[in-house]
Amino acid sequence: MASGTQRNEAGRRGNAGPSADDSAAADGAGVVDATTAASATGDVTGDAARDATDAVAVAKASAPASSETVRVDSWIWSVRLMKTRSMAATACRGGHVRVNGERVKPAYAVRVGDEVRLRHADRERIVIVKRVIRKRVGPPVAAECYVDNSPPPPPREAVAPAGIRDRGTGRPTKRDRRELERLRGLGPPE
C-alpha cells in the first residue's frame, strides 16, 4: 500500500494509479451506460416513465412491513395532504384530524383501512388509507396511497376584482378613493 506522500505525488503528476475504467479496458470489456444499452436492445422508455417507476420503487421501499403502523402526522405529510409535518401535528393537536371518527394525537398509529378526516384550508378531506408510507413521495405515487372520498371543493366565487387600476395612472385622487370605498362597501352611499 502506498503512503500518503506517494499518493499525493502521483496525484500531482496526474497518475493516481489504475482506475476501474483502466481495468475494464484491460479486460476487453468496454463501459456502456444504461441509455446506450437500452437503445441497443430497443427498450427505450421516456424519462417520465422511468421517474415514475423509480418513485413507485422508492414508495414501496419506504413502506413499513405488513401490519405495521405509522404516525398519523407523518402519514398525512407523506401523502401530501399537508405541506409540512409540523402543520399536520398542529392540526392533530387542534382537533382537526379524526381517524375512524375519533380525534387523535399526532403519534396515533394509522393502519391500512383506516378512515382519516382532515379539515384544512376551509375544506374537509376524507380519505381511506390504502398504503402506509413513512417518507414523502411525489403526487402521483401519493395519490395511490389513499382513496379520496372528499366532497368536491366549494366553487370559487366569481367576484370582480375591486380597486385594480391601470398601470401608470398614478396615485388615486380623493374622488377615486371614494369610488373604491363605495365599491367595497366601506364608504357612505351617494
mmCIF file with all atom_site columns, N, CA, C and O in Angstrom, residues 44-75:
data_model
loop_
_atom_site.group_PDB
_atom_site.id
_atom_site.type_symbol
_atom_site.label_atom_id
_atom_site.label_alt_id
_atom_site.label_comp_id
_atom_site.label_asym_id
_atom_site.label_entity_id
_atom_site.label_seq_id
_atom_site.pdbx_PDB_ins_code
_atom_site.Cartn_x
_atom_site.Cartn_y
_atom_site.Cartn_z
_atom_site.occupancy
_atom_site.B_iso_or_equiv
_atom_site.pdbx_formal_charge
_atom_site.auth_seq_id
_atom_site.auth_comp_id
_atom_site.auth_asym_id
_atom_site.auth_atom_id
_atom_site.pdbx_PDB_model_num
ATOM 1   N N  . VAL A 1 44 ? -36.420 1.479  -24.972 1.00 0.00 ? 44 VAL A N  1
ATOM 2   C CA . VAL A 1 44 ? -36.270 2.898  -24.677 1.00 0.00 ? 44 VAL A CA 1
ATOM 3   C C  . VAL A 1 44 ? -37.563 3.382  -24.056 1.00 0.00 ? 44 VAL A C  1
ATOM 4   O O  . VAL A 1 44 ? -38.624 3.303  -24.659 1.00 0.00 ? 44 VAL A O  1
ATOM 5   N N  . THR A 1 45 ? -37.482 3.837  -22.832 1.00 0.00 ? 45 THR A N  1
ATOM 6   C CA . THR A 1 45 ? -38.649 4.410  -22.163 1.00 0.00 ? 45 THR A CA 1
ATOM 7   C C  . THR A 1 45 ? -38.356 5.866  -21.911 1.00 0.00 ? 45 THR A C  1
ATOM 8   O O  . THR A 1 45 ? -37.214 6.269  -21.787 1.00 0.00 ? 45 THR A O  1
ATOM 9   N N  . GLY A 1 46 ? -39.404 6.653  -21.782 1.00 0.00 ? 46 GLY A N  1
ATOM 10  C CA . GLY A 1 46 ? -39.233 8.082  -21.537 1.00 0.00 ? 46 GLY A CA 1
ATOM 11  C C  . GLY A 1 46 ? -38.733 8.349  -20.142 1.00 0.00 ? 46 GLY A C  1
ATOM 12  O O  . GLY A 1 46 ? -38.798 7.501  -19.248 1.00 0.00 ? 46 GLY A O  1
ATOM 13  N N  . ASP A 1 47 ? -38.188 9.540  -19.963 1.00 0.00 ? 47 ASP A N  1
ATOM 14  C CA . ASP A 1 47 ? -37.708 9.937  -18.642 1.00 0.00 ? 47 ASP A CA 1
ATOM 15  C C  . ASP A 1 47 ? -38.851 9.940  -17.637 1.00 0.00 ? 47 ASP A C  1
ATOM 16  O O  . ASP A 1 47 ? -38.665 9.561  -16.483 1.00 0.00 ? 47 ASP A O  1
ATOM 17  N N  . ALA A 1 48 ? -40.032 10.342 -18.076 1.00 0.00 ? 48 ALA A N  1
ATOM 18  C CA . ALA A 1 48 ? -41.171 10.397 -17.164 1.00 0.00 ? 48 ALA A CA 1
ATOM 19  C C  . ALA A 1 48 ? -41.546 9.003  -16.673 1.00 0.00 ? 48 ALA A C  1
ATOM 20  O O  . ALA A 1 48 ? -41.821 8.797  -15.491 1.00 0.00 ? 48 ALA A O  1
ATOM 21  N N  . ALA A 1 49 ? -41.547 8.039  -17.566 1.00 0.00 ? 49 ALA A N  1
ATOM 22  C CA . ALA A 1 49 ? -41.895 6.668  -17.170 1.00 0.00 ? 49 ALA A CA 1
ATOM 23  C C  . ALA A 1 49 ? -40.846 6.108  -16.232 1.00 0.00 ? 49 ALA A C  1
ATOM 24  O O  . ALA A 1 49 ? -41.164 5.433  -15.248 1.00 0.00 ? 49 ALA A O  1
ATOM 25  N N  . ARG A 1 50 ? -39.582 6.410  -16.525 1.00 0.00 ? 50 ARG A N  1
ATOM 26  C CA . ARG A 1 50 ? -38.500 5.915  -15.679 1.00 0.00 ? 50 ARG A CA 1
ATOM 27  C C  . ARG A 1 50 ? -38.582 6.564  -14.296 1.00 0.00 ? 50 ARG A C  1
ATOM 28  O O  . ARG A 1 50 ? -38.415 5.903  -13.281 1.00 0.00 ? 50 ARG A O  1
ATOM 29  N N  . ASP A 1 51 ? -38.885 7.872  -14.250 1.00 0.00 ? 51 ASP A N  1
ATOM 30  C CA . ASP A 1 51 ? -39.022 8.567  -12.977 1.00 0.00 ? 51 ASP A CA 1
ATOM 31  C C  . ASP A 1 51 ? -40.198 8.033  -12.180 1.00 0.00 ? 51 ASP A C  1
ATOM 32  O O  . ASP A 1 51 ? -40.133 7.907  -10.961 1.00 0.00 ? 51 ASP A O  1
ATOM 33  N N  . ALA A 1 52 ? -41.307 7.717  -12.871 1.00 0.00 ? 52 ALA A N  1
ATOM 34  C CA . ALA A 1 52 ? -42.488 7.195  -12.183 1.00 0.00 ? 52 ALA A CA 1
ATOM 35  C C  . ALA A 1 52 ? -42.198 5.835  -11.574 1.00 0.00 ? 52 ALA A C  1
ATOM 36  O O  . ALA A 1 52 ? -42.590 5.556  -10.440 1.00 0.00 ? 52 ALA A O  1
ATOM 37  N N  . THR A 1 53 ? -41.504 4.979  -12.322 1.00 0.00 ? 53 THR A N  1
ATOM 38  C CA . THR A 1 53 ? -41.195 3.664  -11.767 1.00 0.00 ? 53 THR A CA 1
ATOM 39  C C  . THR A 1 53 ? -40.213 3.790  -10.616 1.00 0.00 ? 53 THR A C  1
ATOM 40  O O  . THR A 1 53 ? -40.293 3.036  -9.651  1.00 0.00 ? 53 THR A O  1
ATOM 41  N N  . ASP A 1 54 ? -39.278 4.752  -10.725 1.00 0.00 ? 54 ASP A N  1
ATOM 42  C CA . ASP A 1 54 ? -38.352 4.978  -9.607  1.00 0.00 ? 54 ASP A CA 1
ATOM 43  C C  . ASP A 1 54 ? -39.107 5.461  -8.376  1.00 0.00 ? 54 ASP A C  1
ATOM 44  O O  . ASP A 1 54 ? -38.824 5.045  -7.256  1.00 0.00 ? 54 ASP A O  1
ATOM 45  N N  . ALA A 1 55 ? -40.079 6.351  -8.574  1.00 0.00 ? 55 ALA A N  1
ATOM 46  C CA . ALA A 1 55 ? -40.854 6.883  -7.452  1.00 0.00 ? 55 ALA A CA 1
ATOM 47  C C  . ALA A 1 55 ? -41.675 5.791  -6.788  1.00 0.00 ? 55 ALA A C  1
ATOM 48  O O  . ALA A 1 55 ? -41.788 5.739  -5.562  1.00 0.00 ? 55 ALA A O  1
ATOM 49  N N  . VAL A 1 56 ? -42.250 4.910  -7.597  1.00 0.00 ? 56 VAL A N  1
ATOM 50  C CA . VAL A 1 56 ? -43.028 3.801  -7.029  1.00 0.00 ? 56 VAL A CA 1
ATOM 51  C C  . VAL A 1 56 ? -42.107 2.877  -6.249  1.00 0.00 ? 56 VAL A C  1
ATOM 52  O O  . VAL A 1 56 ? -42.456 2.411  -5.167  1.00 0.00 ? 56 VAL A O  1
ATOM 53  N N  . ALA A 1 57 ? -40.926 2.627  -6.778  1.00 0.00 ? 57 ALA A N  1
ATOM 54  C CA . ALA A 1 57 ? -39.973 1.765  -6.078  1.00 0.00 ? 57 ALA A CA 1
ATOM 55  C C  . ALA A 1 57 ? -39.551 2.389  -4.750  1.00 0.00 ? 57 ALA A C  1
ATOM 56  O O  . ALA A 1 57 ? -39.437 1.691  -3.742  1.00 0.00 ? 57 ALA A O  1
ATOM 57  N N  . VAL A 1 58 ? -39.348 3.706  -4.748  1.00 0.00 ? 58 VAL A N  1
ATOM 58  C CA . VAL A 1 58 ? -38.983 4.389  -3.506  1.00 0.00 ? 58 VAL A CA 1
ATOM 59  C C  . VAL A 1 58 ? -40.124 4.290  -2.494  1.00 0.00 ? 58 VAL A C  1
ATOM 60  O O  . VAL A 1 58 ? -39.900 4.054  -1.310  1.00 0.00 ? 58 VAL A O  1
ATOM 61  N N  . ALA A 1 59 ? -41.364 4.470  -2.965  1.00 0.00 ? 59 ALA A N  1
ATOM 62  C CA . ALA A 1 59 ? -42.514 4.388  -2.065  1.00 0.00 ? 59 ALA A CA 1
ATOM 63  C C  . ALA A 1 59 ? -42.653 2.991  -1.479  1.00 0.00 ? 59 ALA A C  1
ATOM 64  O O  . ALA A 1 59 ? -42.950 2.831  -0.294  1.00 0.00 ? 59 ALA A O  1
ATOM 65  N N  . LYS A 1 60 ? -42.433 1.979  -2.304  1.00 0.00 ? 60 LYS A N  1
ATOM 66  C CA . LYS A 1 60 ? -42.535 0.606  -1.797  1.00 0.00 ? 60 LYS A CA 1
ATOM 67  C C  . LYS A 1 60 ? -41.416 0.303  -0.811  1.00 0.00 ? 60 LYS A C  1
ATOM 68  O O  . LYS A 1 60 ? -41.617 -0.396 0.174   1.00 0.00 ? 60 LYS A O  1
ATOM 69  N N  . ALA A 1 61 ? -40.243 0.854  -1.069  1.00 0.00 ? 61 ALA A N  1
ATOM 70  C CA . ALA A 1 61 ? -39.119 0.634  -0.159  1.00 0.00 ? 61 ALA A CA 1
ATOM 71  C C  . ALA A 1 61 ? -39.332 1.345  1.160   1.00 0.00 ? 61 ALA A C  1
ATOM 72  O O  . ALA A 1 61 ? -38.918 0.868  2.215   1.00 0.00 ? 61 ALA A O  1
ATOM 73  N N  . SER A 1 62 ? -40.003 2.506  1.114   1.00 0.00 ? 62 SER A N  1
ATOM 74  C CA . SER A 1 62 ? -40.215 3.248  2.350   1.00 0.00 ? 62 SER A CA 1
ATOM 75  C C  . SER A 1 62 ? -41.436 2.748  3.117   1.00 0.00 ? 62 SER A C  1
ATOM 76  O O  . SER A 1 62 ? -41.687 3.188  4.222   1.00 0.00 ? 62 SER A O  1
ATOM 77  N N  . ALA A 1 63 ? -42.196 1.862  2.520   1.00 0.00 ? 63 ALA A N  1
ATOM 78  C CA . ALA A 1 63 ? -43.379 1.331  3.196   1.00 0.00 ? 63 ALA A CA 1
ATOM 79  C C  . ALA A 1 63 ? -42.947 0.375  4.301   1.00 0.00 ? 63 ALA A C  1
ATOM 80  O O  . ALA A 1 63 ? -42.020 -0.410 4.121   1.00 0.00 ? 63 ALA A O  1
ATOM 81  N N  . PRO A 1 64 ? -43.618 0.444  5.432   1.00 0.00 ? 64 PRO A N  1
ATOM 82  C CA . PRO A 1 64 ? -43.277 -0.487 6.504   1.00 0.00 ? 64 PRO A CA 1
ATOM 83  C C  . PRO A 1 64 ? -43.774 -1.888 6.178   1.00 0.00 ? 64 PRO A C  1
ATOM 84  O O  . PRO A 1 64 ? -44.538 -2.087 5.241   1.00 0.00 ? 64 PRO A O  1
ATOM 85  N N  . ALA A 1 65 ? -43.323 -2.847 6.947   1.00 0.00 ? 65 ALA A N  1
ATOM 86  C CA . ALA A 1 65 ? -43.742 -4.228 6.746   1.00 0.00 ? 65 ALA A CA 1
ATOM 87  C C  . ALA A 1 65 ? -45.246 -4.358 6.975   1.00 0.00 ? 65 ALA A C  1
ATOM 88  O O  . ALA A 1 65 ? -45.890 -3.483 7.544   1.00 0.00 ? 65 ALA A O  1
ATOM 89  N N  . SER A 1 66 ? -45.807 -5.460 6.505   1.00 0.00 ? 66 SER A N  1
ATOM 90  C CA . SER A 1 66 ? -47.255 -5.649 6.630   1.00 0.00 ? 66 SER A CA 1
ATOM 91  C C  . SER A 1 66 ? -47.679 -5.610 8.089   1.00 0.00 ? 66 SER A C  1
ATOM 92  O O  . SER A 1 66 ? -46.948 -6.031 8.976   1.00 0.00 ? 66 SER A O  1
ATOM 93  N N  . SER A 1 67 ? -48.849 -5.103 8.334   1.00 0.00 ? 67 SER A N  1
ATOM 94  C CA . SER A 1 67 ? -49.467 -4.922 9.653   1.00 0.00 ? 67 SER A CA 1
ATOM 95  C C  . SER A 1 67 ? -48.682 -3.968 10.544  1.00 0.00 ? 67 SER A C  1
ATOM 96  O O  . SER A 1 67 ? -48.917 -3.922 11.733  1.00 0.00 ? 67 SER A O  1
ATOM 97  N N  . GLU A 1 68 ? -47.751 -3.219 9.965   1.00 0.00 ? 68 GLU A N  1
ATOM 98  C CA . GLU A 1 68 ? -47.028 -2.215 10.736  1.00 0.00 ? 68 GLU A CA 1
ATOM 99  C C  . GLU A 1 68 ? -47.799 -0.902 10.648  1.00 0.00 ? 68 GLU A C  1
ATOM 100 O O  . GLU A 1 68 ? -48.622 -0.705 9.777   1.00 0.00 ? 68 GLU A O  1
ATOM 101 N N  . THR A 1 69 ? -47.497 0.006  11.547  1.00 0.00 ? 69 THR A N  1
ATOM 102 C CA . THR A 1 69 ? -48.224 1.265  11.603  1.00 0.00 ? 69 THR A CA 1
ATOM 103 C C  . THR A 1 69 ? -47.262 2.434  11.450  1.00 0.00 ? 69 THR A C  1
ATOM 104 O O  . THR A 1 69 ? -46.060 2.272  11.588  1.00 0.00 ? 69 THR A O  1
ATOM 105 N N  . VAL A 1 70 ? -47.846 3.603  11.159  1.00 0.00 ? 70 VAL A N  1
ATOM 106 C CA . VAL A 1 70 ? -47.082 4.844  11.018  1.00 0.00 ? 70 VAL A CA 1
ATOM 107 C C  . VAL A 1 70 ? -47.845 5.933  11.749  1.00 0.00 ? 70 VAL A C  1
ATOM 108 O O  . VAL A 1 70 ? -49.081 5.915  11.803  1.00 0.00 ? 70 VAL A O  1
ATOM 109 N N  . ARG A 1 71 ? -47.127 6.907  12.275  1.00 0.00 ? 71 ARG A N  1
ATOM 110 C CA . ARG A 1 71 ? -47.769 8.048  12.941  1.00 0.00 ? 71 ARG A CA 1
ATOM 111 C C  . ARG A 1 71 ? -48.687 8.764  11.970  1.00 0.00 ? 71 ARG A C  1
ATOM 112 O O  . ARG A 1 71 ? -48.381 8.904  10.792  1.00 0.00 ? 71 ARG A O  1
ATOM 113 N N  . VAL A 1 72 ? -49.818 9.244  12.467  1.00 0.00 ? 72 VAL A N  1
ATOM 114 C CA . VAL A 1 72 ? -50.790 9.893  11.601  1.00 0.00 ? 72 VAL A CA 1
ATOM 115 C C  . VAL A 1 72 ? -50.247 11.199 11.032  1.00 0.00 ? 72 VAL A C  1
ATOM 116 O O  . VAL A 1 72 ? -50.468 11.510 9.855   1.00 0.00 ? 72 VAL A O  1
ATOM 117 N N  . ASP A 1 73 ? -49.503 11.975 11.812  1.00 0.00 ? 73 ASP A N  1
ATOM 118 C CA . ASP A 1 73 ? -48.973 13.229 11.277  1.00 0.00 ? 73 ASP A CA 1
ATOM 119 C C  . ASP A 1 73 ? -47.947 12.966 10.176  1.00 0.00 ? 73 ASP A C  1
ATOM 120 O O  . ASP A 1 73 ? -47.913 13.646 9.168   1.00 0.00 ? 73 ASP A O  1
ATOM 121 N N  . SER A 1 74 ? -47.148 11.936 10.356  1.00 0.00 ? 74 SER A N  1
ATOM 122 C CA . SER A 1 74 ? -46.165 11.571 9.345   1.00 0.00 ? 74 SER A CA 1
ATOM 123 C C  . SER A 1 74 ? -46.846 11.077 8.077   1.00 0.00 ? 74 SER A C  1
ATOM 124 O O  . SER A 1 74 ? -46.430 11.419 6.959   1.00 0.00 ? 74 SER A O  1
ATOM 125 N N  . TRP A 1 75 ? -47.900 10.290 8.206   1.00 0.00 ? 75 TRP A N  1
ATOM 126 C CA . TRP A 1 75 ? -48.607 9.772  7.034   1.00 0.00 ? 75 TRP A CA 1
ATOM 127 C C  . TRP A 1 75 ? -49.304 10.897 6.268   1.00 0.00 ? 75 TRP A C  1
ATOM 128 O O  . TRP A 1 75 ? -49.240 10.940 5.042   1.00 0.00 ? 75 TRP A O  1
#
